[in-house]
Amino acid sequence: MTATVIDTLRYADRLKQAGVAPGQAEGMSRALNDELTEGLVTRKDLDDAVAGLKGDLDDAVAGLKGDLDDAVAGLKGDLGDAVAGLKGDLNDAVVDLKGDIDGLGNRIDVLETKFDSKFDGVDARFEAMDVKFEAMDVKFEAMDVKFDALSSQSKYVFLVLALIAGLGLYNATAPHFLGKSVPADGSSLVAPTALTKGNPANAASTPGS
């Protein structure tokens, strides 16, 4: 809608020229001007409206800023609580892990002690076996000495047996070679004395010597 603005003084003068009384002409001019300008926005109205909008906008921005600050503060608080909770959980987990590691170390120590005791027992058994083997070595060495002694003695025994066997063989075969018979009493013959020149025993049996 286009606003119409009139010159009230000029309009009143024209009414006066047309024969309208001056007071009535001025009243009619003002009345018409009021009717035409009613509802028109003035610069002051615009300035007031802009100032009001600016105030409302500033209030809205301030409210939003306050809400944003509150939200950020709440998020910071929640984040701090979450970090503190995570830190506490992490510390608890570290403590539990250290406890588990210590328990595992204790178990390893117990196992090492058991293994050490078992290996000590095995070492003691091996040492006892070494002692037994050393005793057996001593016995075998003594047996070797005895066998060596028996071997040296068996040589002499073999020689004696060989000599006895030789004498027996000689007593059995000599009469056949010398043309003599074995005595009836079964006594063995004495080996003939070697015939040597100058032997008195052979003087009677050897004629013409």
PDB file of C-alpha atoms in Angstrom:
ATOM      1  CA  MET A   1       0.000   0.000   0.000  1.00  0.00           C
ATOM      2  CA  THR A   2       1.400   3.386  -1.020  1.00  0.00           C
ATOM      3  CA  ALA A   3       1.239   6.055   1.694  1.00  0.00           C
ATOM      4  CA  THR A   4      -0.047   9.527   0.673  1.00  0.00           C
ATOM      5  CA  VAL A   5       1.289  12.618   2.421  1.00  0.00           C
ATOM      6  CA  ILE A   6      -0.526  16.005   1.935  1.00  0.00           C
ATOM      7  CA  ASP A   7       0.438  19.560   2.666  1.00  0.00           C
ATOM      8  CA  THR A   8      -2.097  20.500   5.335  1.00  0.00           C
ATOM      9  CA  LEU A   9      -1.408  24.242   5.087  1.00  0.00           C
ATOM     10  CA  ARG A  10      -1.883  24.329   1.336  1.00  0.00           C
ATOM     11  CA  TYR A  11      -5.023  22.204   1.607  1.00  0.00           C
ATOM     12  CA  ALA A  12      -6.448  24.541   4.278  1.00  0.00           C
ATOM     13  CA  ASP A  13      -5.720  27.609   2.094  1.00  0.00           C
ATOM     14  CA  ARG A  14      -7.517  26.060  -0.848  1.00  0.00           C
ATOM     15  CA  LEU A  15     -10.522  25.305   1.353  1.00  0.00           C
ATOM     16  CA  LYS A  16     -10.542  28.917   2.538  1.00  0.00           C
ATOM     17  CA  GLN A  17     -10.446  30.130  -1.054  1.00  0.00           C
ATOM     18  CA  ALA A  18     -13.424  27.900  -1.780  1.00  0.00           C
ATOM     19  CA  GLY A  19     -15.437  29.745   0.879  1.00  0.00           C
ATOM     20  CA  VAL A  20     -14.878  27.455   3.834  1.00  0.00           C
ATOM     21  CA  ALA A  21     -14.433  29.177   7.129  1.00  0.00           C
ATOM     22  CA  PRO A  22     -10.774  29.351   8.218  1.00  0.00           C
ATOM     23  CA  GLY A  23     -11.242  27.326  11.401  1.00  0.00           C
ATOM     24  CA  GLN A  24     -13.271  24.720   9.608  1.00  0.00           C
ATOM     25  CA  ALA A  25     -10.745  24.586   6.733  1.00  0.00           C
ATOM     26  CA  GLU A  26      -7.830  24.021   9.112  1.00  0.00           C
ATOM     27  CA  GLY A  27      -9.775  21.331  11.031  1.00  0.00           C
ATOM     28  CA  MET A  28     -10.691  19.534   7.859  1.00  0.00           C
ATOM     29  CA  SER A  29      -7.063  19.710   6.661  1.00  0.00           C
ATOM     30  CA  ARG A  30      -5.742  18.204   9.916  1.00  0.00           C
ATOM     31  CA  ALA A  31      -8.460  15.528   9.975  1.00  0.00           C
ATOM     32  CA  LEU A  32      -7.668  14.450   6.425  1.00  0.00           C
ATOM     33  CA  ASN A  33      -3.957  14.386   7.178  1.00  0.00           C
ATOM     34  CA  ASP A  34      -4.526  12.241  10.266  1.00  0.00           C
ATOM     35  CA  GLU A  35      -6.653   9.805   8.294  1.00  0.00           C
ATOM     36  CA  LEU A  36      -4.106   9.535   5.528  1.00  0.00           C
ATOM     37  CA  THR A  37      -1.050   9.232   7.779  1.00  0.00           C
ATOM     38  CA  GLU A  38      -2.579   6.886  10.345  1.00  0.00           C
ATOM     39  CA  GLY A  39      -0.679   3.603  10.348  1.00  0.00           C
ATOM     40  CA  LEU A  40       2.297   4.975   8.444  1.00  0.00           C
ATOM     41  CA  VAL A  41       5.750   3.922   9.767  1.00  0.00           C
ATOM     42  CA  THR A  42       8.022   6.744  10.600  1.00  0.00           C
ATOM     43  CA  ARG A  43      11.799   6.727  10.846  1.00  0.00           C
ATOM     44  CA  LYS A  44      11.470   6.856  14.597  1.00  0.00           C
ATOM     45  CA  ASP A  45       9.234   3.817  14.471  1.00  0.00           C
ATOM     46  CA  LEU A  46      11.828   2.044  12.339  1.00  0.00           C
ATOM     47  CA  ASP A  47      14.635   3.074  14.660  1.00  0.00           C
ATOM     48  CA  ASP A  48      12.636   1.898  17.673  1.00  0.00           C
ATOM     49  CA  ALA A  49      11.820  -1.391  15.932  1.00  0.00           C
ATOM     50  CA  VAL A  50      15.442  -1.919  14.922  1.00  0.00           C
ATOM     51  CA  ALA A  51      16.585  -1.090  18.447  1.00  0.00           C
ATOM     52  CA  GLY A  52      14.038  -3.547  19.835  1.00  0.00           C
ATOM     53  CA  LEU A  53      15.101  -6.245  17.393  1.00  0.00           C
ATOM     54  CA  LYS A  54      18.723  -5.586  18.188  1.00  0.00           C
ATOM     55  CA  GLY A  55      17.998  -5.871  21.892  1.00  0.00           C
ATOM     56  CA  ASP A  56      16.050  -9.064  21.347  1.00  0.00           C
ATOM     57  CA  LEU A  57      18.849 -10.402  19.162  1.00  0.00           C
ATOM     58  CA  ASP A  58      21.441  -9.485  21.763  1.00  0.00           C
ATOM     59  CA  ASP A  59      19.352 -11.176  24.438  1.00  0.00           C
ATOM     60  CA  ALA A  60      18.953 -14.259  22.253  1.00  0.00           C
ATOM     61  CA  VAL A  61      22.681 -14.337  21.483  1.00  0.00           C
ATOM     62  CA  ALA A  62      23.497 -13.877  25.160  1.00  0.00           C
ATOM     63  CA  GLY A  63      21.069 -16.672  26.047  1.00  0.00           C
ATOM     64  CA  LEU A  64      22.519 -18.942  23.395  1.00  0.00           C
ATOM     65  CA  LYS A  65      26.031 -18.098  24.552  1.00  0.00           C
ATOM     66  CA  GLY A  66      25.065 -18.856  28.132  1.00  0.00           C
ATOM     67  CA  ASP A  67      23.443 -22.112  27.068  1.00  0.00           C
ATOM     68  CA  LEU A  68      26.519 -22.972  24.992  1.00  0.00           C
ATOM     69  CA  ASP A  69      28.820 -22.142  27.896  1.00  0.00           C
ATOM     70  CA  ASP A  70      26.694 -24.284  30.191  1.00  0.00           C
ATOM     71  CA  ALA A  71      26.731 -27.115  27.652  1.00  0.00           C
ATOM     72  CA  VAL A  72      30.524 -26.835  27.231  1.00  0.00           C
ATOM     73  CA  ALA A  73      30.988 -26.741  31.002  1.00  0.00           C
ATOM     74  CA  GLY A  74      28.727 -29.787  31.338  1.00  0.00           C
ATOM     75  CA  LEU A  75      30.631 -31.605  28.604  1.00  0.00           C
ATOM     76  CA  LYS A  76      33.927 -30.689  30.268  1.00  0.00           C
ATOM     77  CA  GLY A  77      32.624 -31.978  33.580  1.00  0.00           C
ATOM     78  CA  ASP A  78      31.331 -35.173  31.995  1.00  0.00           C
ATOM     79  CA  LEU A  79      34.598 -35.605  30.101  1.00  0.00           C
ATOM     80  CA  GLY A  80      36.596 -34.989  33.285  1.00  0.00           C
ATOM     81  CA  ASP A  81      34.474 -37.531  35.153  1.00  0.00           C
ATOM     82  CA  ALA A  82      34.878 -40.033  32.301  1.00  0.00           C
ATOM     83  CA  VAL A  83      38.656 -39.484  32.201  1.00  0.00           C
ATOM     84  CA  ALA A  84      38.868 -39.819  35.985  1.00  0.00           C
ATOM     85  CA  GLY A  85      36.793 -43.014  35.816  1.00  0.00           C
ATOM     86  CA  LEU A  86      38.956 -44.418  33.035  1.00  0.00           C
ATOM     87  CA  LYS A  87      42.090 -43.455  34.945  1.00  0.00           C
ATOM     88  CA  GLY A  88      40.764 -45.189  38.058  1.00  0.00           C
ATOM     89  CA  ASP A  89      39.837 -48.274  36.033  1.00  0.00           C
ATOM     90  CA  LEU A  90      43.274 -48.241  34.408  1.00  0.00           C
ATOM     91  CA  ASN A  91      44.985 -47.952  37.794  1.00  0.00           C
ATOM     92  CA  ASP A  92      42.867 -50.821  39.121  1.00  0.00           C
ATOM     93  CA  ALA A  93      43.727 -52.897  36.050  1.00  0.00           C
ATOM     94  CA  VAL A  94      47.437 -52.112  36.505  1.00  0.00           C
ATOM     95  CA  VAL A  95      47.257 -53.084  40.184  1.00  0.00           C
ATOM     96  CA  ASP A  96      45.441 -56.316  39.307  1.00  0.00           C
ATOM     97  CA  LEU A  97      47.962 -57.043  36.561  1.00  0.00           C
ATOM     98  CA  LYS A  98      50.856 -56.427  38.945  1.00  0.00           C
ATOM     99  CA  GLY A  99      49.193 -58.739  41.452  1.00  0.00           C
ATOM    100  CA  ASP A 100      48.779 -61.411  38.780  1.00  0.00           C
ATOM    101  CA  ILE A 101      52.413 -60.979  37.724  1.00  0.00           C
ATOM    102  CA  ASP A 102      53.557 -61.232  41.342  1.00  0.00           C
ATOM    103  CA  GLY A 103      51.418 -64.341  41.803  1.00  0.00           C
ATOM    104  CA  LEU A 104      52.865 -65.818  38.628  1.00  0.00           C
ATOM    105  CA  GLY A 105      56.366 -64.996  39.858  1.00  0.00           C
ATOM    106  CA  ASN A 106      55.622 -66.743  43.156  1.00  0.00           C
ATOM    107  CA  ARG A 107      54.334 -69.795  41.286  1.00  0.00           C
ATOM    108  CA  ILE A 108      57.458 -69.802  39.132  1.00  0.00           C
ATOM    109  CA  ASP A 109      59.597 -69.588  42.285  1.00  0.00           C
ATOM    110  CA  VAL A 110      57.695 -72.530  43.794  1.00  0.00           C
ATOM    111  CA  LEU A 111      58.141 -74.542  40.593  1.00  0.00           C
ATOM    112  CA  GLU A 112      61.842 -73.666  40.494  1.00  0.00           C
ATOM    113  CA  THR A 113      62.174 -74.782  44.109  1.00  0.00           C
ATOM    114  CA  LYS A 114      60.401 -78.062  43.323  1.00  0.00           C
ATOM    115  CA  PHE A 115      62.526 -78.648  40.239  1.00  0.00           C
ATOM    116  CA  ASP A 116      65.681 -77.771  42.171  1.00  0.00           C
ATOM    117  CA  SER A 117      64.762 -80.230  44.928  1.00  0.00           C
ATOM    118  CA  LYS A 118      63.967 -82.925  42.365  1.00  0.00           C
ATOM    119  CA  PHE A 119      67.171 -82.277  40.445  1.00  0.00           C
ATOM    120  CA  ASP A 120      69.090 -82.288  43.722  1.00  0.00           C
ATOM    121  CA  GLY A 121      67.577 -85.703  44.452  1.00  0.00           C
ATOM    122  CA  VAL A 122      68.508 -86.882  40.955  1.00  0.00           C
ATOM    123  CA  ASP A 123      72.032 -85.521  41.401  1.00  0.00           C
ATOM    124  CA  ALA A 124      72.291 -87.352  44.720  1.00  0.00           C
ATOM    125  CA  ARG A 125      71.149 -90.567  43.032  1.00  0.00           C
ATOM    126  CA  PHE A 126      73.661 -90.109  40.235  1.00  0.00           C
ATOM    127  CA  GLU A 127      76.376 -89.439  42.791  1.00  0.00           C
ATOM    128  CA  ALA A 128      75.370 -92.626  44.640  1.00  0.00           C
ATOM    129  CA  MET A 129      75.471 -94.504  41.326  1.00  0.00           C
ATOM    130  CA  ASP A 130      78.904 -93.004  40.630  1.00  0.00           C
ATOM    131  CA  VAL A 131      80.068 -94.261  44.028  1.00  0.00           C
ATOM    132  CA  LYS A 132      78.661 -97.709  43.241  1.00  0.00           C
ATOM    133  CA  PHE A 133      80.307 -97.717  39.820  1.00  0.00           C
ATOM    134  CA  GLU A 134      83.596 -96.672  41.397  1.00  0.00           C
ATOM    135  CA  ALA A 135      83.240 -99.522  43.900  1.00  0.00           C
ATOM    136  CA  MET A 136      82.487-101.879  41.002  1.00  0.00           C
ATOM    137  CA  ASP A 137      85.548-100.552  39.176  1.00  0.00           C
ATOM    138  CA  VAL A 138      87.630-101.296  42.268  1.00  0.00           C
ATOM    139  CA  LYS A 139      86.165-104.804  42.408  1.00  0.00           C
ATOM    140  CA  PHE A 140      86.816-105.342  38.707  1.00  0.00           C
ATOM    141  CA  GLU A 141      90.368-104.122  39.159  1.00  0.00           C
ATOM    142  CA  ALA A 142      90.787-106.578  42.053  1.00  0.00           C
ATOM    143  CA  MET A 143      89.338-109.322  39.854  1.00  0.00           C
ATOM    144  CA  ASP A 144      91.744-108.329  37.074  1.00  0.00           C
ATOM    145  CA  VAL A 145      94.617-108.628  39.559  1.00  0.00           C
ATOM    146  CA  LYS A 146      93.355-112.049  40.634  1.00  0.00           C
ATOM    147  CA  PHE A 147      92.951-113.154  37.028  1.00  0.00           C
ATOM    148  CA  ASP A 148      96.469-111.934  36.290  1.00  0.00           C
ATOM    149  CA  ALA A 149      97.740-113.898  39.289  1.00  0.00           C
ATOM    150  CA  LEU A 150      95.794-116.961  38.178  1.00  0.00           C
ATOM    151  CA  SER A 151      97.133-116.546  34.663  1.00  0.00           C
ATOM    152  CA  SER A 152     100.720-116.437  35.948  1.00  0.00           C
ATOM    153  CA  GLN A 153     100.036-119.427  38.212  1.00  0.00           C
ATOM    154  CA  SER A 154      98.284-121.304  35.416  1.00  0.00           C
ATOM    155  CA  LYS A 155     101.473-121.078  33.374  1.00  0.00           C
ATOM    156  CA  TYR A 156     103.351-122.976  36.052  1.00  0.00           C
ATOM    157  CA  VAL A 157     100.475-125.413  36.491  1.00  0.00           C
ATOM    158  CA  PHE A 158     100.442-125.986  32.734  1.00  0.00           C
ATOM    159  CA  LEU A 159     104.184-126.633  32.766  1.00  0.00           C
ATOM    160  CA  VAL A 160     103.839-129.097  35.662  1.00  0.00           C
ATOM    161  CA  LEU A 161     100.945-130.860  33.939  1.00  0.00           C
ATOM    162  CA  ALA A 162     102.889-130.958  30.684  1.00  0.00           C
ATOM    163  CA  LEU A 163     105.886-132.422  32.520  1.00  0.00           C
ATOM    164  CA  ILE A 164     103.707-135.053  34.209  1.00  0.00           C
ATOM    165  CA  ALA A 165     102.066-135.903  30.894  1.00  0.00           C
ATOM    166  CA  GLY A 166     105.471-136.154  29.234  1.00  0.00           C
ATOM    167  CA  LEU A 167     106.769-138.508  31.925  1.00  0.00           C
ATOM    168  CA  GLY A 168     103.639-140.632  31.645  1.00  0.00           C
ATOM    169  CA  LEU A 169     103.996-140.809  27.883  1.00  0.00           C
ATOM    170  CA  TYR A 170     107.652-141.699  28.240  1.00  0.00           C
ATOM    171  CA  ASN A 171     106.911-144.500  30.714  1.00  0.00           C
ATOM    172  CA  ALA A 172     104.257-145.839  28.367  1.00  0.00           C
ATOM    173  CA  THR A 173     106.303-145.800  25.172  1.00  0.00           C
ATOM    174  CA  ALA A 174     109.906-146.307  26.332  1.00  0.00           C
ATOM    175  CA  PRO A 175     109.668-150.119  26.900  1.00  0.00           C
ATOM    176  CA  HIS A 176     108.500-150.664  23.336  1.00  0.00           C
ATOM    177  CA  PHE A 177     111.372-148.690  21.907  1.00  0.00           C
ATOM    178  CA  LEU A 178     113.957-150.306  24.257  1.00  0.00           C
ATOM    179  CA  GLY A 179     112.596-153.841  23.848  1.00  0.00           C
ATOM    180  CA  LYS A 180     111.743-154.211  27.522  1.00  0.00           C
ATOM    181  CA  SER A 181     108.490-155.221  29.056  1.00  0.00           C
ATOM    182  CA  VAL A 182     106.663-153.382  31.695  1.00  0.00           C
ATOM    183  CA  PRO A 183     107.109-154.977  35.184  1.00  0.00           C
ATOM    184  CA  ALA A 184     104.268-157.103  36.408  1.00  0.00           C
ATOM    185  CA  ASP A 185     103.739-154.958  39.465  1.00  0.00           C
ATOM    186  CA  GLY A 186     102.891-152.053  37.119  1.00  0.00           C
ATOM    187  CA  SER A 187     105.703-149.839  38.364  1.00  0.00           C
ATOM    188  CA  SER A 188     107.004-147.396  35.869  1.00  0.00           C
ATOM    189  CA  LEU A 189     110.345-147.856  34.225  1.00  0.00           C
ATOM    190  CA  VAL A 190     113.151-145.536  34.963  1.00  0.00           C
ATOM    191  CA  ALA A 191     114.398-143.674  31.991  1.00  0.00           C
ATOM    192  CA  PRO A 192     117.623-145.268  30.656  1.00  0.00           C
ATOM    193  CA  THR A 193     120.815-143.560  31.479  1.00  0.00           C
ATOM    194  CA  ALA A 194     122.448-142.004  28.510  1.00  0.00           C
ATOM    195  CA  LEU A 195     125.340-144.016  27.169  1.00  0.00           C
ATOM    196  CA  THR A 196     128.359-141.901  27.575  1.00  0.00           C
ATOM    197  CA  LYS A 197     131.968-142.806  27.311  1.00  0.00           C
ATOM    198  CA  GLY A 198     133.655-143.048  30.674  1.00  0.00           C
ATOM    199  CA  ASN A 199     130.454-143.770  32.538  1.00  0.00           C
ATOM    200  CA  PRO A 200     131.171-146.598  35.102  1.00  0.00           C
ATOM    201  CA  ALA A 201     127.617-147.819  34.904  1.00  0.00           C
ATOM    202  CA  ASN A 202     128.053-148.649  31.253  1.00  0.00           C
ATOM    203  CA  ALA A 203     131.342-150.552  31.643  1.00  0.00           C
ATOM    204  CA  ALA A 204     129.739-153.888  32.523  1.00  0.00           C
ATOM    205  CA  SER A 205     127.065-153.723  29.901  1.00  0.00           C
ATOM    206  CA  THR A 206     129.239-152.536  27.056  1.00  0.00           C
ATOM    207  CA  PRO A 207     131.780-155.255  25.974  1.00  0.00           C
ATOM    208  CA  GLY A 208     135.043-154.340  24.470  1.00  0.00           C
ATOM    209  CA  SER A 209     134.925-150.801  25.696  1.00  0.00           C
TER     210      SER A 209
END
